[in-house]
mmCIF file of C-alpha atoms in Angstrom:
data_model
loop_
_atom_site.group_PDB
_atom_site.id
_atom_site.type_symbol
_atom_site.label_atom_id
_atom_site.label_comp_id
_atom_site.label_asym_id
_atom_site.label_seq_id
_atom_site.Cartn_x
_atom_site.Cartn_y
_atom_site.Cartn_z
ATOM 1 C CA MET A 1 -0.031 -0.036 -0.099
ATOM 2 C CA LYS A 2 1.273 3.644 -0.789
ATOM 3 C CA ILE A 3 -0.307 6.737 0.943
ATOM 4 C CA LEU A 4 0.380 10.330 0.101
ATOM 5 C CA SER A 5 0.213 12.120 3.347
ATOM 6 C CA ILE A 6 -0.060 15.884 3.206
ATOM 7 C CA GLN A 7 0.576 17.252 6.653
ATOM 8 C CA SER A 8 2.583 19.265 8.944
ATOM 9 C CA ALA A 9 6.043 18.348 10.123
ATOM 10 C CA VAL A 10 8.024 19.322 13.252
ATOM 11 C CA ALA A 11 11.652 18.826 14.223
ATOM 12 C CA TYR A 12 10.972 18.045 17.828
ATOM 13 C CA GLY A 13 8.119 15.884 18.893
ATOM 14 C CA HIS A 14 5.464 13.921 16.914
ATOM 15 C CA VAL A 15 2.491 15.549 15.124
ATOM 16 C CA GLY A 16 1.263 15.687 11.586
ATOM 17 C CA ASN A 17 3.488 13.624 9.406
ATOM 18 C CA SER A 18 5.994 13.526 12.178
ATOM 19 C CA ALA A 19 3.479 11.354 13.914
ATOM 20 C CA ALA A 20 1.987 9.605 11.090
ATOM 21 C CA VAL A 21 4.682 8.352 8.752
ATOM 22 C CA PHE A 22 6.607 6.069 11.126
ATOM 23 C CA PRO A 23 3.628 4.048 12.356
ATOM 24 C CA LEU A 24 2.309 3.584 8.863
ATOM 25 C CA GLN A 25 5.869 2.414 7.806
ATOM 26 C CA ARG A 26 6.060 0.042 10.691
ATOM 27 C CA ILE A 27 2.831 -1.677 9.484
ATOM 28 C CA GLY A 28 4.164 -1.882 5.977
ATOM 29 C CA VAL A 29 2.797 1.158 4.289
ATOM 30 C CA ASP A 30 4.961 2.938 1.791
ATOM 31 C CA VAL A 31 4.430 6.713 2.650
ATOM 32 C CA VAL A 32 4.965 9.659 0.395
ATOM 33 C CA PRO A 33 5.043 12.631 2.872
ATOM 34 C CA VAL A 34 4.517 16.159 1.662
ATOM 35 C CA TYR A 35 4.827 18.892 4.195
ATOM 36 C CA THR A 36 2.649 21.953 4.762
ATOM 37 C CA VAL A 37 4.632 23.478 7.607
ATOM 38 C CA ASN A 38 8.175 22.860 8.936
ATOM 39 C CA PHE A 39 8.287 23.994 12.376
ATOM 40 C CA SER A 40 10.550 23.461 15.352
ATOM 41 C CA ASN A 41 7.833 21.934 17.558
ATOM 42 C CA HIS A 42 4.042 21.763 17.698
ATOM 43 C CA THR A 43 2.144 24.767 18.527
ATOM 44 C CA GLY A 44 0.914 23.602 21.829
ATOM 45 C CA TYR A 45 3.965 24.905 23.472
ATOM 46 C CA GLY A 46 2.746 28.328 22.581
ATOM 47 C CA ALA A 47 6.155 29.353 20.827
ATOM 48 C CA TRP A 48 7.764 27.726 17.743
ATOM 49 C CA ARG A 49 9.991 28.611 14.846
ATOM 50 C CA GLY A 50 10.065 27.607 11.383
ATOM 51 C CA PRO A 51 8.193 28.548 8.171
ATOM 52 C CA MET A 52 4.430 27.749 7.127
ATOM 53 C CA ILE A 53 5.197 26.463 3.562
ATOM 54 C CA ASP A 54 3.612 28.447 0.748
ATOM 55 C CA PRO A 55 0.660 26.610 -0.918
ATOM 56 C CA SER A 56 2.459 27.047 -4.286
ATOM 57 C CA ASP A 57 5.527 25.310 -3.038
ATOM 58 C CA VAL A 58 3.436 22.497 -1.670
ATOM 59 C CA ARG A 59 1.625 22.286 -5.079
ATOM 60 C CA GLU A 60 5.159 22.228 -6.606
ATOM 61 C CA VAL A 61 6.212 19.136 -4.612
ATOM 62 C CA ILE A 62 2.995 17.361 -5.498
ATOM 63 C CA THR A 63 3.588 18.241 -9.179
ATOM 64 C CA GLY A 64 7.016 16.780 -8.997
ATOM 65 C CA ILE A 65 5.670 13.536 -7.458
ATOM 66 C CA ARG A 66 3.056 13.190 -10.252
ATOM 67 C CA GLU A 67 5.840 13.787 -12.907
ATOM 68 C CA ARG A 68 7.513 10.755 -11.471
ATOM 69 C CA GLY A 69 4.393 8.593 -12.664
ATOM 70 C CA ILE A 70 3.527 7.199 -9.314
ATOM 71 C CA MET A 71 0.125 8.448 -8.905
ATOM 72 C CA PRO A 72 -1.570 5.241 -10.251
ATOM 73 C CA GLN A 73 0.332 3.349 -7.486
ATOM 74 C CA ILE A 74 -1.193 5.549 -4.519
ATOM 75 C CA ASP A 75 -4.149 3.929 -2.718
ATOM 76 C CA ALA A 76 -5.004 7.038 -0.547
ATOM 77 C CA VAL A 77 -4.358 10.690 0.246
ATOM 78 C CA LEU A 78 -4.256 11.516 3.997
ATOM 79 C CA SER A 79 -4.468 15.147 5.182
ATOM 80 C CA GLY A 80 -4.494 16.684 8.624
ATOM 81 C CA TYR A 81 -3.773 20.002 10.123
ATOM 82 C CA GLN A 82 -3.925 22.748 7.451
ATOM 83 C CA GLY A 83 -1.660 25.620 8.548
ATOM 84 C CA GLY A 84 -3.228 28.142 6.136
ATOM 85 C CA GLU A 85 -6.461 28.251 4.064
ATOM 86 C CA GLY A 86 -4.515 28.019 0.726
ATOM 87 C CA ILE A 87 -3.416 24.437 1.448
ATOM 88 C CA ALA A 88 -7.012 23.296 0.949
ATOM 89 C CA ASP A 89 -7.094 24.117 -2.735
ATOM 90 C CA VAL A 90 -3.776 22.189 -3.215
ATOM 91 C CA ILE A 91 -5.182 19.080 -1.394
ATOM 92 C CA ILE A 92 -8.491 19.135 -3.289
ATOM 93 C CA ASP A 93 -6.652 19.357 -6.633
ATOM 94 C CA ALA A 94 -4.250 16.660 -5.614
ATOM 95 C CA VAL A 95 -7.221 14.372 -4.774
ATOM 96 C CA ALA A 96 -8.856 15.201 -8.214
ATOM 97 C CA GLN A 97 -5.590 14.443 -10.110
ATOM 98 C CA LEU A 98 -5.077 11.160 -8.196
ATOM 99 C CA LYS A 99 -8.487 9.957 -8.811
ATOM 100 C CA ALA A 100 -8.252 10.744 -12.467
ATOM 101 C CA GLU A 101 -5.220 8.330 -12.734
ATOM 102 C CA ASN A 102 -6.484 5.808 -10.086
ATOM 103 C CA PRO A 103 -10.302 5.813 -9.681
ATOM 104 C CA ASP A 104 -10.029 3.253 -6.742
ATOM 105 C CA ALA A 105 -7.920 5.642 -4.551
ATOM 106 C CA VAL A 106 -9.515 7.173 -1.527
ATOM 107 C CA TYR A 107 -9.077 10.557 0.267
ATOM 108 C CA ALA A 108 -8.954 10.462 4.167
ATOM 109 C CA CYS A 109 -9.317 13.707 5.819
ATOM 110 C CA ASP A 110 -8.713 14.504 9.527
ATOM 111 C CA PRO A 111 -10.554 17.823 9.764
ATOM 112 C CA VAL A 112 -8.315 19.169 12.607
ATOM 113 C CA MET A 113 -10.145 22.194 14.121
ATOM 114 C CA GLY A 114 -9.903 21.810 18.016
ATOM 115 C CA ASN A 115 -11.552 20.020 20.811
ATOM 116 C CA ALA A 116 -14.305 20.357 23.472
ATOM 117 C CA LYS A 117 -11.849 21.626 26.048
ATOM 118 C CA SER A 118 -9.857 24.114 24.099
ATOM 119 C CA GLY A 119 -12.276 25.176 21.385
ATOM 120 C CA CYS A 120 -11.068 25.879 17.786
ATOM 121 C CA PHE A 121 -7.164 26.353 17.714
ATOM 122 C CA VAL A 122 -6.710 26.813 13.843
ATOM 123 C CA ALA A 123 -6.927 29.882 11.833
ATOM 124 C CA PRO A 124 -10.520 31.495 11.642
ATOM 125 C CA ALA A 125 -11.188 30.516 8.050
ATOM 126 C CA ILE A 126 -10.123 26.951 8.352
ATOM 127 C CA PRO A 127 -13.384 25.264 10.017
ATOM 128 C CA ASP A 128 -15.693 26.814 7.432
ATOM 129 C CA LEU A 129 -13.302 25.764 4.575
ATOM 130 C CA LEU A 130 -12.999 22.123 5.851
ATOM 131 C CA ARG A 131 -16.891 21.943 6.226
ATOM 132 C CA ASP A 132 -17.896 23.649 2.734
ATOM 133 C CA ARG A 133 -15.078 22.538 0.505
ATOM 134 C CA VAL A 134 -12.813 19.738 1.962
ATOM 135 C CA VAL A 135 -15.029 17.453 3.649
ATOM 136 C CA PRO A 136 -17.463 16.960 0.621
ATOM 137 C CA VAL A 137 -14.651 15.468 -1.503
ATOM 138 C CA ALA A 138 -13.397 13.168 1.252
ATOM 139 C CA ASP A 139 -14.178 9.470 1.215
ATOM 140 C CA ILE A 140 -13.022 8.974 4.923
ATOM 141 C CA ILE A 141 -13.038 11.677 7.653
ATOM 142 C CA THR A 142 -11.765 11.294 11.363
ATOM 143 C CA PRO A 143 -13.314 14.123 13.446
ATOM 144 C CA ASN A 144 -13.376 14.182 17.008
ATOM 145 C CA GLN A 145 -16.777 14.613 18.661
ATOM 146 C CA PHE A 146 -16.352 18.376 18.800
ATOM 147 C CA GLU A 147 -15.397 18.564 15.262
ATOM 148 C CA LEU A 148 -18.042 16.294 14.081
ATOM 149 C CA GLY A 149 -20.641 18.663 15.743
ATOM 150 C CA TYR A 150 -19.019 21.774 14.116
ATOM 151 C CA LEU A 151 -19.016 20.062 10.583
ATOM 152 C CA THR A 152 -22.703 19.128 10.827
ATOM 153 C CA GLY A 153 -24.176 22.104 12.850
ATOM 154 C CA THR A 154 -25.366 19.490 15.343
ATOM 155 C CA GLU A 155 -24.823 18.613 19.044
ATOM 156 C CA PRO A 156 -23.694 15.089 19.347
ATOM 157 C CA ALA A 157 -23.750 13.916 22.899
ATOM 158 C CA ASP A 158 -25.382 10.323 23.536
ATOM 159 C CA LEU A 159 -25.022 7.472 21.080
ATOM 160 C CA GLU A 160 -28.204 8.374 19.291
ATOM 161 C CA SER A 161 -27.388 12.013 18.557
ATOM 162 C CA THR A 162 -23.700 10.982 17.701
ATOM 163 C CA LEU A 163 -25.000 8.615 15.167
ATOM 164 C CA ALA A 164 -27.359 11.182 13.791
ATOM 165 C CA SER A 165 -24.500 13.608 13.386
ATOM 166 C CA VAL A 166 -22.445 10.950 11.628
ATOM 167 C CA ASP A 167 -25.374 10.463 9.214
ATOM 168 C CA ALA A 168 -25.393 14.055 8.561
ATOM 169 C CA ALA A 169 -21.689 14.295 7.876
ATOM 170 C CA MET A 170 -22.122 11.241 5.484
ATOM 171 C CA ALA A 171 -24.827 13.073 3.626
ATOM 172 C CA MET A 172 -21.972 15.758 2.931
ATOM 173 C CA GLY A 173 -20.013 13.374 0.914
ATOM 174 C CA PRO A 174 -17.876 10.845 2.981
ATOM 175 C CA SER A 175 -18.796 7.197 2.900
ATOM 176 C CA THR A 176 -16.885 6.364 6.183
ATOM 177 C CA VAL A 177 -16.644 8.256 9.471
ATOM 178 C CA LEU A 178 -14.386 7.561 12.420
ATOM 179 C CA VAL A 179 -15.311 9.687 15.491
ATOM 180 C CA THR A 180 -12.593 9.927 18.023
ATOM 181 C CA SER A 181 -12.877 11.093 21.685
ATOM 182 C CA VAL A 182 -16.491 10.227 22.134
ATOM 183 C CA GLU A 183 -17.595 11.138 25.592
ATOM 184 C CA ARG A 184 -21.333 9.895 26.047
ATOM 185 C CA PRO A 185 -22.827 11.108 29.366
ATOM 186 C CA ASP A 186 -23.977 7.507 30.024
ATOM 187 C CA ARG A 187 -20.688 5.850 29.373
ATOM 188 C CA ASP A 188 -19.037 3.983 32.229
ATOM 189 C CA GLU A 189 -16.867 6.334 34.484
ATOM 190 C CA GLY A 190 -13.318 6.499 33.563
ATOM 191 C CA THR A 191 -13.727 5.589 29.833
ATOM 192 C CA ILE A 192 -13.796 7.106 26.464
ATOM 193 C CA GLU A 193 -14.878 5.667 23.206
ATOM 194 C CA MET A 194 -14.213 5.658 19.523
ATOM 195 C CA LEU A 195 -16.942 5.094 16.798
ATOM 196 C CA ALA A 196 -16.563 3.845 13.090
ATOM 197 C CA VAL A 197 -19.450 4.085 10.680
ATOM 198 C CA ASP A 198 -19.587 2.994 7.081
ATOM 199 C CA GLY A 199 -22.245 1.720 4.648
ATOM 200 C CA LYS A 200 -22.129 -1.776 6.323
ATOM 201 C CA GLY A 201 -22.944 -0.580 9.918
ATOM 202 C CA ALA A 202 -21.611 1.145 13.102
ATOM 203 C CA TRP A 203 -19.274 -0.054 15.695
ATOM 204 C CA LEU A 204 -18.146 1.444 19.109
ATOM 205 C CA VAL A 205 -15.155 0.508 21.146
ATOM 206 C CA THR A 206 -14.531 1.595 24.739
ATOM 207 C CA THR A 207 -11.287 2.048 26.440
ATOM 208 C CA PRO A 208 -10.082 3.293 29.819
ATOM 209 C CA HIS A 209 -9.630 7.064 29.724
ATOM 210 C CA LEU A 210 -5.950 7.886 30.414
ATOM 211 C CA PRO A 211 -5.242 10.991 32.370
ATOM 212 C CA MET A 212 -3.166 12.864 29.912
ATOM 213 C CA LYS A 213 -3.069 15.248 26.785
ATOM 214 C CA ALA A 214 -0.936 13.990 23.980
ATOM 215 C CA ASN A 215 -0.569 16.179 20.856
ATOM 216 C CA GLY A 216 -0.351 14.052 17.706
ATOM 217 C CA SER A 217 -2.296 10.990 18.999
ATOM 218 C CA GLY A 218 -5.150 11.984 16.603
ATOM 219 C CA ASP A 219 -2.729 11.994 13.720
ATOM 220 C CA VAL A 220 -1.524 8.571 14.468
ATOM 221 C CA THR A 221 -5.163 7.504 14.817
ATOM 222 C CA ALA A 222 -6.245 8.932 11.493
ATOM 223 C CA ALA A 223 -3.187 7.390 9.778
ATOM 224 C CA LEU A 224 -3.643 3.851 11.222
ATOM 225 C CA PHE A 225 -7.388 3.711 10.614
ATOM 226 C CA THR A 226 -6.955 4.831 7.053
ATOM 227 C CA ALA A 227 -4.279 2.146 6.339
ATOM 228 C CA HIS A 228 -6.276 -0.526 8.122
ATOM 229 C CA TYR A 229 -9.597 0.291 6.522
ATOM 230 C CA VAL A 230 -8.198 0.786 3.020
ATOM 231 C CA GLY A 231 -6.379 -2.518 3.212
ATOM 232 C CA THR A 232 -9.287 -4.454 4.811
ATOM 233 C CA GLY A 233 -12.452 -2.767 3.968
ATOM 234 C CA ASP A 234 -13.611 -3.960 7.442
ATOM 235 C CA ALA A 235 -14.583 -1.069 9.684
ATOM 236 C CA LYS A 236 -14.783 -3.147 12.846
ATOM 237 C CA LEU A 237 -11.303 -4.670 12.215
ATOM 238 C CA ALA A 238 -9.718 -1.361 11.345
ATOM 239 C CA LEU A 239 -11.311 0.356 14.438
ATOM 240 C CA GLU A 240 -9.970 -2.573 16.921
ATOM 241 C CA ARG A 241 -6.465 -2.531 15.402
ATOM 242 C CA THR A 242 -6.348 1.275 15.592
ATOM 243 C CA VAL A 243 -7.604 1.648 19.224
ATOM 244 C CA SER A 244 -5.247 -1.236 20.341
ATOM 245 C CA SER A 245 -2.170 0.412 19.018
ATOM 246 C CA VAL A 246 -3.017 4.031 19.933
ATOM 247 C CA PHE A 247 -4.036 2.943 23.568
ATOM 248 C CA ASP A 248 -0.631 1.262 24.042
ATOM 249 C CA LEU A 249 1.086 4.168 22.524
ATOM 250 C CA LEU A 250 -0.574 6.487 24.981
ATOM 251 C CA GLN A 251 -0.022 3.975 27.853
ATOM 252 C CA THR A 252 3.710 3.903 27.012
ATOM 253 C CA THR A 253 3.838 7.741 26.806
ATOM 254 C CA LEU A 254 2.158 8.031 30.207
ATOM 255 C CA ASP A 255 4.243 5.577 31.901
ATOM 256 C CA ALA A 256 7.200 7.531 30.714
ATOM 257 C CA ASP A 257 5.860 10.854 32.082
ATOM 258 C CA ASP A 258 6.547 12.417 28.715
ATOM 259 C CA ARG A 259 4.974 15.339 27.169
ATOM 260 C CA GLU A 260 5.836 13.929 23.584
ATOM 261 C CA LEU A 261 4.499 10.638 22.249
ATOM 262 C CA ARG A 262 6.815 7.870 22.757
ATOM 263 C CA LEU A 263 6.293 6.903 19.137
ATOM 264 C CA ILE A 264 9.493 4.859 18.750
ATOM 265 C CA GLU A 265 9.121 2.907 21.999
ATOM 266 C CA ALA A 266 5.499 1.730 21.050
ATOM 267 C CA GLN A 267 6.411 0.530 17.623
ATOM 268 C CA GLU A 268 5.868 -3.073 18.224
ATOM 269 C CA ARG A 269 2.193 -2.259 19.075
ATOM 270 C CA TYR A 270 1.561 -0.892 15.555
ATOM 271 C CA ALA A 271 2.951 -3.972 13.931
ATOM 272 C CA ASN A 272 1.467 -6.340 16.254
ATOM 273 C CA PRO A 273 -1.542 -4.813 17.951
ATOM 274 C CA ARG A 274 -2.702 -6.770 20.985
ATOM 275 C CA MET A 275 -6.382 -6.554 19.922
ATOM 276 C CA GLN A 276 -7.226 -6.132 23.614
ATOM 277 C CA PHE A 277 -10.395 -4.015 22.888
ATOM 278 C CA ALA A 278 -13.431 -5.447 21.055
ATOM 279 C CA ALA A 279 -15.831 -3.139 19.199
ATOM 280 C CA ARG A 280 -19.475 -3.870 19.319
ATOM 281 C CA GLN A 281 -21.919 -3.209 16.547
ATOM 282 C CA VAL A 282 -24.555 -0.297 17.467
ATOM 283 C CA ARG A 283 -26.339 -0.193 14.357
#
C-alpha cells in the first residue's frame, strides 16, 4: 500500500507527518510525505519557529511527485492540520488528479479544528473551509466529537445523537466516518470511546480514559485507521486494530511521564496490535 500524506512536520516531537509516517511504515505502508509546515515543535508549546510552507511550494512538490508517474500506485491521500487556508485547494486538486489516474484511490481527511476543552485552535477561516469544500470531497473523515458537531451543525452527545451527526456528515459526501474522543454522558466512568461507521454498519469501542493530553495522537489514529480500513475494507477490524495500537502508545507515553508521544518505543504495538479491545455493533 502507498499513501500520499499531506501534513505538517516538526523537528521536535510527533505531530502531523512527524507522527503519522513512522507508524504507517511500521505496518508496511509506503508513505509519500508532503509537508505543509516545517516547525521546530508543535504549536501546543505556545512558541515555535520555522516556516509555514507556501501553498504554491506544496503544489510544486506534488506536481513533481506526479511527474515521476507514481500517482496510479497511490491508494490513498491523507491530510490533517492545514496551517493556512490556501492548502485546501492544493489538497483538493491533488485528490482530483489522483482519482483521475487511479479511480480506486480514496481521500482520508482528518478535519483538525480543535476539541471540546480548548475550542478551535486553527486559523478562523479553516473550519468553514473544511466543512464547505474539503469534507465534501473526502471518502473517509476522522473528526473528534467536537469537530463532528461543528461540521454538521449538530450537538452530538449520547450515542443516538452522535450517530445522527455521523449520518449528517455522510450526507455531505464521505462514506466512512471515524469519530474519536466520544464522551457519552451515559458511558462507564473513567472510559472514552471511538465510533466507526460505514455503509455496512456502526461499531463502538470503549477503552480506559488515560489522564493525559498527547499532541499527535489524533494524527496517529487517523493514519492507522486509514491504512487498516483501506487495506481490509472492514471498519470493525480497522477500529479494533487502531484503538489497540493507539491505547498502547498513550500508555507507553504516560508511563514515561513524557509530554511528547513515545512513538518509537511503542512501535511493536503498531506492527502487532494486542487486540485487547473488542468493538460492538451499535447499528
